[in-house]
Coordinates of C-alpha atoms in Angstrom, one line a residue:
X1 CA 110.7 47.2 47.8
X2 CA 113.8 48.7 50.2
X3 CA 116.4 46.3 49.7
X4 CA 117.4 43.3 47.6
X5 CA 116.7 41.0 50.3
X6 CA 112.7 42.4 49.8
X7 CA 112.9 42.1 46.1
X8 CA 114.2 38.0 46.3
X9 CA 111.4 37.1 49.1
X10 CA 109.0 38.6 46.2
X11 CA 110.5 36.9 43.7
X12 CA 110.8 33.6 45.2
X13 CA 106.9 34.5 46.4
X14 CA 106.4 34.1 42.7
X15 CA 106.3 37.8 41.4
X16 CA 108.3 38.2 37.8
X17 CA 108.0 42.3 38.5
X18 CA 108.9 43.8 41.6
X19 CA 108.7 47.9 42.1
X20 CA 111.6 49.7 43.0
X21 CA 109.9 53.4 43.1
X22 CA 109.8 53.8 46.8
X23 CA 113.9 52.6 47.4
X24 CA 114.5 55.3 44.4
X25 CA 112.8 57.9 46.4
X26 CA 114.5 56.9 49.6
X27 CA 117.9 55.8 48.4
X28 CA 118.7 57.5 45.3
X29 CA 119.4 56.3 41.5
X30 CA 121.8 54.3 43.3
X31 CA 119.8 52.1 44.9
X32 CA 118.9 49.8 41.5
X33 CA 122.6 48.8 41.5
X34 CA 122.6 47.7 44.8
X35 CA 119.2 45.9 44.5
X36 CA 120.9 44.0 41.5
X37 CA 124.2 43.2 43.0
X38 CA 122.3 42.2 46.2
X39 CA 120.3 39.8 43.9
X40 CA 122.8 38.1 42.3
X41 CA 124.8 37.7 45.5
X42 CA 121.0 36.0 46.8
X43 CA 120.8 34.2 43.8
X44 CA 124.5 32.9 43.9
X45 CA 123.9 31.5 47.7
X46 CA 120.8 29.8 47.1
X47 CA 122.6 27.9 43.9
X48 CA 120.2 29.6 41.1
X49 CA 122.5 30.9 37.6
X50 CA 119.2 32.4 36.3
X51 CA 116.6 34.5 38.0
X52 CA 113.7 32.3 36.3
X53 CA 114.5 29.4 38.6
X54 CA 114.1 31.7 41.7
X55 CA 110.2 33.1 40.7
X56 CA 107.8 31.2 42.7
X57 CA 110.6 28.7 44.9
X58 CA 108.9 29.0 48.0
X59 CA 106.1 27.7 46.5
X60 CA 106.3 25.1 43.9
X61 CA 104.6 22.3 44.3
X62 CA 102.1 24.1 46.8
X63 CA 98.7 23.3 45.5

């Protein structure tokens, strides 16, 4: 994960862990604020008050 915006595809993918390693080594200790304010700003648009309800979005009701 690089950026908030790959974190939320994951998330509404259905993944309840994403991996933030490779943005730390890139972007410094920084970078986990700015993945969490970039989520919440995500969440916020898309009309979600708790992360739960954005895991697995894109795909509910897929069978």
């Amino acid at each position: 994960v690089l950026s908030a915006e790959d974190a939320y595809e994951k998330i509404r993918a259905g993944a309840t862990f994403v991996g933030l390693v490779t943005g730390l080594i890139f972007n410094g200790p920084q970078f986990v604020e700015e993945v969490n304010s970039g989520l919440v700003a995500l969440l916020r648009r898309d009309g979600f008050t708790h992360i739960s309800q954005a895991v697995g979005a894109d795909v509910k009701g897929v069978q």
